Coordinates of C-alpha atoms in Angstrom, one line a residue:
L1 CA 157.2 69.2 -10.7
S2 CA 160.2 70.7 -12.5
P3 CA 163.6 69.4 -11.5
P4 CA 164.8 71.2 -8.4
V5 CA 167.8 73.4 -8.2
L6 CA 169.0 71.9 -5.0
S7 CA 170.9 68.7 -5.7
T8 CA 171.0 65.7 -3.3
P9 CA 174.6 64.5 -3.0
A10 CA 175.4 61.2 -4.8
E11 CA 176.5 59.7 -1.5
S12 CA 172.9 59.8 -0.3
D13 CA 171.3 58.5 -3.5
P14 CA 168.0 57.0 -2.3
L15 CA 167.7 54.7 -5.3
L16 CA 171.0 53.0 -4.4
S17 CA 170.8 53.0 -0.6
P18 CA 167.5 54.1 0.9
P19 CA 167.8 55.7 4.3
V20 CA 166.7 53.5 7.2
F21 CA 165.5 55.2 10.4
R22 CA 165.7 53.1 13.6
N23 CA 165.4 53.8 17.2
P24 CA 168.8 53.0 18.8
N25 CA 167.2 52.3 22.1
A26 CA 164.6 49.8 20.8
S27 CA 165.1 46.1 20.6
D28 CA 165.0 44.2 17.3
N29 CA 161.6 42.7 18.2
N30 CA 160.0 46.0 19.2
S31 CA 161.6 48.5 16.8
Y32 CA 159.7 51.5 15.6
I33 CA 160.3 54.6 13.5
E34 CA 161.7 57.4 15.7
P35 CA 159.8 60.6 14.8
P36 CA 162.0 63.5 13.8
S37 CA 162.3 66.6 16.0
Y38 CA 160.9 70.0 14.9
A39 CA 164.4 71.3 14.2
D40 CA 165.1 68.2 11.9
V41 CA 161.9 68.9 10.0
I42 CA 162.6 72.6 9.5
F43 CA 166.3 72.8 9.0
S44 CA 168.0 69.4 8.6
P45 CA 167.7 67.2 5.5
F46 CA 167.2 63.5 5.9
D47 CA 170.5 62.5 4.4
D48 CA 172.0 59.0 4.5
N49 CA 175.7 59.5 5.5
S50 CA 176.7 55.9 4.7
A51 CA 179.0 57.1 1.9
N52 CA 181.6 54.4 2.4
E53 CA 179.0 51.7 2.0
I54 CA 177.5 52.8 -1.3
N55 CA 178.1 50.5 -4.4
R56 CA 179.0 47.5 -2.3
V57 CA 176.8 44.8 -3.8
D58 CA 177.2 41.0 -4.3
S59 CA 177.7 40.6 -8.1
T60 CA 176.2 37.1 -8.1
S61 CA 172.8 38.3 -6.6
H62 CA 170.0 39.5 -8.9
D63 CA 167.4 39.9 -6.2
L64 CA 166.5 43.5 -5.6
D65 CA 166.0 43.2 -1.9
S66 CA 169.2 41.3 -1.5
S67 CA 171.2 43.8 -3.5
L68 CA 169.9 46.7 -1.4
T69 CA 170.8 44.9 1.8
L70 CA 174.3 44.0 0.5
S71 CA 174.9 47.5 -0.8
R72 CA 174.7 48.7 2.8
S73 CA 176.9 45.9 4.1
S74 CA 180.4 46.6 5.2
S75 CA 181.6 43.1 4.2
S76 CA 185.1 43.2 2.7
T77 CA 184.4 40.1 0.7
S78 CA 181.8 41.7 -1.6
D79 CA 182.8 43.2 -4.9
Y80 CA 182.5 47.0 -5.2
I81 CA 182.9 49.8 -7.7
K82 CA 183.3 53.2 -6.1
I83 CA 183.0 56.1 -8.6
T84 CA 183.5 59.7 -7.8
V85 CA 183.1 62.7 -10.2
S86 CA 185.1 65.8 -9.3
N87 CA 187.3 68.7 -10.4
P88 CA 185.3 70.2 -13.3
K89 CA 187.7 71.8 -15.8
K90 CA 186.9 74.3 -18.5
E91 CA 188.6 73.5 -21.9
Q92 CA 188.7 74.9 -25.4
E93 CA 186.9 73.3 -28.3
T94 CA 189.5 72.9 -31.1
A95 CA 188.1 70.3 -33.4
N96 CA 184.8 71.8 -34.7
S97 CA 185.4 75.5 -33.9
L98 CA 185.9 78.0 -36.7
V99 CA 187.1 80.6 -34.3
P100 CA 190.0 79.5 -32.0
G101 CA 188.7 79.6 -28.4
G102 CA 185.2 80.3 -29.6
N103 CA 183.6 77.2 -28.0
T104 CA 184.3 75.9 -24.6
Y105 CA 183.1 72.8 -22.6
Y106 CA 183.7 71.2 -19.2
T107 CA 185.4 68.0 -18.5
Y108 CA 185.1 66.0 -15.2
L109 CA 187.6 63.8 -13.5
I110 CA 186.1 60.4 -13.0
T111 CA 187.9 58.3 -10.4
T112 CA 187.2 54.7 -9.8
R113 CA 188.2 52.4 -7.0
T114 CA 187.4 48.7 -7.2
N115 CA 188.4 45.3 -6.0
I116 CA 187.2 43.5 -9.1
A117 CA 190.2 41.8 -10.9
D118 CA 188.7 42.3 -14.4
F119 CA 189.5 46.0 -14.3
G120 CA 193.2 45.3 -13.9
S121 CA 193.8 48.0 -11.3
S122 CA 192.3 49.0 -8.0
E123 CA 192.2 52.7 -8.7
F124 CA 192.3 54.7 -12.0
S125 CA 191.1 58.1 -13.3
V126 CA 190.0 59.5 -16.6
R127 CA 188.6 62.8 -17.8
R128 CA 185.3 62.8 -19.7
R129 CA 182.9 65.5 -21.1
F130 CA 179.2 65.2 -21.2
R131 CA 179.3 64.1 -24.8
D132 CA 181.2 60.9 -23.8
V133 CA 178.4 60.1 -21.3
V134 CA 175.8 60.4 -24.1
T135 CA 177.9 58.0 -26.2
L136 CA 178.1 55.6 -23.3
S137 CA 174.4 55.7 -22.8
D138 CA 173.7 55.1 -26.5
R139 CA 176.1 52.1 -26.7
L140 CA 174.6 50.5 -23.6
A141 CA 171.1 51.0 -25.0
E142 CA 172.1 49.2 -28.1
S143 CA 174.1 46.4 -26.6
Y144 CA 171.8 45.6 -23.7
R145 CA 168.3 45.7 -25.2
G146 CA 165.6 44.5 -22.8
Y147 CA 167.5 45.6 -19.7
F148 CA 166.4 48.2 -17.3
I149 CA 169.2 50.7 -17.9
P150 CA 169.3 53.8 -15.6
P151 CA 168.5 56.9 -17.6
R152 CA 171.4 59.3 -18.2
P153 CA 171.1 63.0 -17.1
D154 CA 169.5 65.4 -19.6
K155 CA 171.6 68.0 -21.4
N156 CA 169.5 70.9 -20.0
V157 CA 170.5 73.5 -22.5
V158 CA 168.0 76.0 -21.2
E159 CA 169.2 75.6 -17.6
S160 CA 172.8 76.1 -18.7
Q161 CA 171.9 79.5 -20.0
V162 CA 169.6 80.6 -17.1
M163 CA 171.4 79.2 -14.1
Q164 CA 174.7 80.5 -12.7
K165 CA 177.6 78.7 -14.4
Q166 CA 179.2 77.3 -11.3
E167 CA 175.8 76.1 -9.9
F168 CA 175.0 74.4 -13.2
V169 CA 178.4 72.7 -13.4
E170 CA 178.0 71.4 -9.8
Q171 CA 174.5 70.2 -10.5
R172 CA 175.7 68.3 -13.6
R173 CA 178.7 66.8 -11.6
V174 CA 176.3 65.4 -9.0
A175 CA 174.0 64.1 -11.7
L176 CA 176.8 62.4 -13.6
E177 CA 178.1 60.8 -10.4
K178 CA 174.7 59.4 -9.5
Y179 CA 174.3 58.0 -13.1
L180 CA 177.7 56.3 -13.1
R181 CA 177.1 54.8 -9.7
R182 CA 173.8 53.4 -10.7
L183 CA 175.5 51.8 -13.8
A184 CA 178.1 50.3 -11.4
E185 CA 175.3 48.9 -9.3
H186 CA 173.6 47.2 -12.3
P187 CA 174.4 43.4 -12.0
V188 CA 175.1 43.1 -15.8
I189 CA 176.3 46.5 -16.9
R190 CA 178.9 46.7 -14.2
Q191 CA 180.7 43.9 -16.0
S192 CA 180.3 45.4 -19.5
D193 CA 183.2 46.3 -21.8
E194 CA 181.5 49.6 -22.6
L195 CA 181.6 50.7 -18.9
K196 CA 185.2 49.5 -18.5
V197 CA 186.4 51.4 -21.5
F198 CA 184.6 54.5 -20.4
L199 CA 186.1 54.4 -16.9
Q200 CA 189.7 53.5 -18.0
V201 CA 190.5 54.5 -21.5
E202 CA 191.5 58.2 -22.2
G203 CA 190.2 59.9 -25.3
R204 CA 186.9 60.3 -27.1
L205 CA 184.7 57.2 -27.2
P206 CA 184.2 55.9 -30.7
L207 CA 180.6 55.4 -31.8
S208 CA 179.7 51.8 -32.8
M209 CA 178.8 51.2 -36.4
N210 CA 175.1 50.5 -35.6
T211 CA 174.5 53.9 -34.0
D212 CA 174.8 55.9 -37.3
V213 CA 171.1 55.9 -38.2
A214 CA 171.6 57.9 -41.5
S215 CA 174.2 55.4 -42.7
R216 CA 172.0 52.4 -41.8
M217 CA 168.9 53.9 -43.6
L218 CA 171.0 54.7 -46.7
D219 CA 172.4 51.2 -46.9
G220 CA 168.9 49.8 -46.5
A221 CA 167.6 51.9 -49.4
V222 CA 170.5 50.8 -51.6
K223 CA 170.0 47.1 -50.8
L224 CA 166.2 47.1 -51.1
P225 CA 165.9 46.9 -54.9
K226 CA 168.4 44.1 -55.1
Q227 CA 166.4 42.1 -52.5
L228 CA 163.1 42.7 -54.4
F229 CA 164.5 41.5 -57.7
G230 CA 166.4 38.6 -56.2
E231 CA 169.8 39.9 -56.8
S232 CA 170.6 39.9 -53.0
T233 CA 169.7 37.5 -50.3
A234 CA 166.7 38.4 -48.2
V235 CA 167.7 36.2 -45.3
V236 CA 168.4 38.1 -42.1
A237 CA 171.9 37.6 -40.8
P238 CA 172.1 36.2 -37.2
H239 CA 173.9 39.3 -35.9
E240 CA 171.2 41.6 -37.4
V241 CA 168.3 39.6 -35.9
V242 CA 169.1 40.8 -32.4
Q243 CA 168.9 44.4 -33.5
P244 CA 165.6 46.2 -34.0
A245 CA 164.3 46.4 -37.6
K246 CA 163.3 50.0 -37.1
G247 CA 166.2 52.2 -38.3
G248 CA 168.1 49.1 -39.5
R249 CA 170.0 48.4 -42.7
D250 CA 167.3 46.0 -44.0
L251 CA 164.2 47.8 -45.2
L252 CA 162.7 44.6 -46.5
R253 CA 162.7 43.1 -43.0
L254 CA 161.1 46.3 -41.7
F255 CA 158.2 45.9 -44.2
K256 CA 157.8 42.2 -43.4
E257 CA 157.6 43.0 -39.6
L258 CA 155.2 45.8 -40.3
R259 CA 153.0 43.4 -42.3
Q260 CA 153.2 40.8 -39.4
S261 CA 152.2 43.5 -36.9
V262 CA 149.1 44.4 -39.0
A263 CA 148.3 40.7 -39.3
N264 CA 148.5 40.3 -35.5
D265 CA 146.2 43.2 -34.9
W266 CA 143.7 42.8 -37.7
G267 CA 144.1 39.2 -39.0
G268 CA 141.8 36.4 -38.0
S269 CA 144.6 33.9 -37.3
K270 CA 146.6 33.6 -34.1
P271 CA 150.2 34.6 -34.2
P272 CA 152.7 31.7 -34.3
V273 CA 154.2 32.9 -31.0
V274 CA 152.5 34.9 -28.3
E275 CA 153.6 36.3 -24.9
E276 CA 153.0 33.4 -22.5
D277 CA 155.4 34.1 -19.7
K278 CA 153.0 34.5 -16.7
V279 CA 155.7 35.8 -14.4
F280 CA 156.7 38.5 -16.8
L281 CA 153.0 39.5 -17.4
E282 CA 152.4 39.7 -13.7
K283 CA 155.5 41.8 -13.1
K284 CA 154.6 44.0 -16.0
E285 CA 151.2 44.7 -14.5
W286 CA 152.7 45.3 -11.1
I287 CA 155.1 47.9 -12.6
H288 CA 152.3 49.5 -14.4
D289 CA 150.4 49.9 -11.1
L290 CA 153.6 51.2 -9.4
E291 CA 154.1 53.8 -12.1
Q292 CA 150.5 55.0 -11.7
Q293 CA 151.0 55.3 -7.9
I294 CA 154.3 57.2 -8.4
S295 CA 152.6 59.5 -10.9
N296 CA 149.7 60.1 -8.4
A297 CA 152.2 60.8 -5.7
S298 CA 154.0 63.3 -7.9
Q299 CA 150.8 65.1 -8.5
Q300 CA 150.0 65.3 -4.8
A301 CA 153.6 66.5 -4.2
E302 CA 153.1 69.2 -6.7
S303 CA 150.0 70.3 -4.9
L304 CA 151.8 70.2 -1.5
V305 CA 154.7 72.3 -2.7
K306 CA 152.2 74.8 -4.3
A307 CA 150.2 75.0 -1.0
Q308 CA 153.4 75.5 1.1
Q309 CA 154.6 78.2 -1.3
D310 CA 151.3 80.1 -1.2
M311 CA 151.2 79.8 2.6
G312 CA 154.7 81.2 2.9
E313 CA 153.9 84.1 0.5
T314 CA 150.7 84.8 2.4
M315 CA 152.4 84.9 5.8
G316 CA 155.1 87.2 4.4
E317 CA 152.5 89.6 3.1
L318 CA 150.6 89.5 6.3
G319 CA 153.7 90.3 8.3
L320 CA 154.6 93.2 6.0
A321 CA 151.0 94.5 6.4
F322 CA 151.2 94.4 10.2
I323 CA 154.7 96.1 10.1
K324 CA 153.2 99.0 8.1
L325 CA 150.2 99.2 10.5
T326 CA 152.6 99.2 13.5
K327 CA 154.5 102.1 12.0
F328 CA 151.3 104.0 11.4
E329 CA 150.1 103.4 15.0
N330 CA 153.4 104.6 16.5
E331 CA 153.5 107.7 14.3
E332 CA 149.9 108.7 15.0
A333 CA 149.7 107.4 18.6
M334 CA 148.1 109.8 21.1
Y335 CA 147.1 107.4 23.8
N336 CA 149.0 104.6 25.7
S337 CA 146.5 102.1 24.4
Q338 CA 147.6 102.8 20.9
R339 CA 151.2 102.2 21.8
V340 CA 150.3 99.0 23.5
R341 CA 148.4 97.9 20.5
A342 CA 151.3 98.8 18.2
A343 CA 153.7 96.7 20.4
D344 CA 151.4 93.7 20.1
M345 CA 151.1 94.2 16.3
K346 CA 154.9 94.3 16.1
C347 CA 155.1 90.9 17.8
L348 CA 152.5 89.5 15.5
A349 CA 154.3 90.9 12.4
T350 CA 157.6 89.5 13.6
A351 CA 156.0 86.0 14.1
A352 CA 154.4 86.2 10.6
V353 CA 157.6 87.0 8.9
K354 CA 159.5 84.2 10.7
A355 CA 156.7 81.8 9.8
S356 CA 157.1 82.9 6.1
R357 CA 160.8 82.1 6.3
F358 CA 160.1 78.7 7.9
Y359 CA 157.7 77.9 5.1
R360 CA 160.2 78.9 2.4
E361 CA 162.9 76.6 4.1
L362 CA 160.3 73.8 4.5
N363 CA 159.4 74.1 0.8
A364 CA 163.0 74.0 -0.3
Q365 CA 163.7 70.9 1.8
T366 CA 160.4 69.3 0.5
V367 CA 161.4 69.9 -3.2
K368 CA 164.9 68.6 -2.5
H369 CA 163.7 65.3 -1.1
L370 CA 160.8 64.8 -3.5
D371 CA 163.5 64.6 -6.2
T372 CA 163.4 60.8 -5.6
L373 CA 159.9 60.7 -7.2
H374 CA 161.3 62.3 -10.4
E375 CA 164.1 59.8 -10.4
Y376 CA 161.7 56.9 -10.2
L377 CA 159.5 58.4 -12.9
G378 CA 162.7 58.7 -15.1
L379 CA 163.5 55.1 -14.4
M380 CA 160.0 54.1 -15.6
L381 CA 161.0 55.4 -19.1
A382 CA 163.8 52.8 -19.1
V383 CA 161.4 50.1 -18.1
H384 CA 159.1 51.0 -20.9
G385 CA 162.0 50.9 -23.3
A386 CA 162.9 47.4 -22.1
F387 CA 159.3 46.3 -22.6
S388 CA 159.3 47.8 -26.1
D389 CA 162.5 45.9 -27.0
R390 CA 160.9 42.7 -25.8
S391 CA 157.9 43.3 -28.0
S392 CA 160.1 44.1 -31.0
A393 CA 162.0 40.8 -30.4
L394 CA 158.8 38.9 -30.2
L395 CA 157.6 40.5 -33.5
T396 CA 160.9 39.4 -35.2
V397 CA 160.3 35.8 -34.0
Q398 CA 156.8 35.9 -35.3
T399 CA 157.9 37.2 -38.7
L400 CA 160.6 34.6 -39.1
L401 CA 158.3 31.7 -38.1
S402 CA 155.7 33.0 -40.6
E403 CA 158.3 33.0 -43.4
L404 CA 159.3 29.4 -42.4
S405 CA 155.7 28.3 -42.6
T406 CA 155.4 29.5 -46.2
L407 CA 158.5 27.7 -47.4

């Protein structure tokens, strides 16, 4: 399914605080899910209005179920970070524009309220553009390798040209608010310096030295001949070991890890270190199964939306056909039976047109709430990235141990 135009407000983010439906008249021992009414299904979205309870999570808890429970808790003792994105403002690009006023962009007011003492204040605001969010995402990905980092919103260049400007800006505002709130919910990233600087310090975020891929590759190419002829040390510095070899400043290390990878796949000897964490392997397999189930559910949802759309179009065409037939019967009527038949067909046509409208509304609500599936699929990309970082780190350890064994 393509991302829907309708945006779910960040206050009802299902990934942060899933809605819980309970029968208010039922006891705790015999509770059951109260079925929605017909009007709720057709017209009313299932939104969670607990906006004041979002982002309230115990920072010492790393258990998923506990964090979801605490995020809905109104306890004043828990640490919270409440982030809102508002007031989009159109500004002129002056730095890289050849023509004054030729390029424009939007900035968003990001307001943070928190009771965490490390932030130094309980409420502060800063203006950011989308480029700053991209920089934040890149720095978090580099500093927190191996973590499940929520994916940032896409730039959506095509949608920015096709959609109405105000609609696109509002959609991006909601997406940015969701993204920042998910970062604030992360038990590690919420304490990161990168997020604190983003939320508090005005001005453009500086890129870290390691994010300039072209510079890293150029330095590696210059250093490689010296390493091969013994003019420079081939020992990997401790601060460089934690970074991936791919795209790094040390091409010799990249070649060594490539050789180690080939030896692991095709060599007859067992690698010096293998993945033996049974809990990790079990969780990895469980996440793989979960991703498959979500993917299957997404395919079924696509079929459901297509079927509802076809049904709505068919009912609309049927209603229009009966309207034309009713008009013909009234114009050519010579007997009372024809007029009675025309009146009956008019009722049928009206019912078909109303049914078509209901199907369109139902389809819009279905697409809106199936957005959660796409968000989970997007989160799976971050999970795969974390698994890839772990595999790269394991390969680095294997390479270093192989070098030690040859000394």
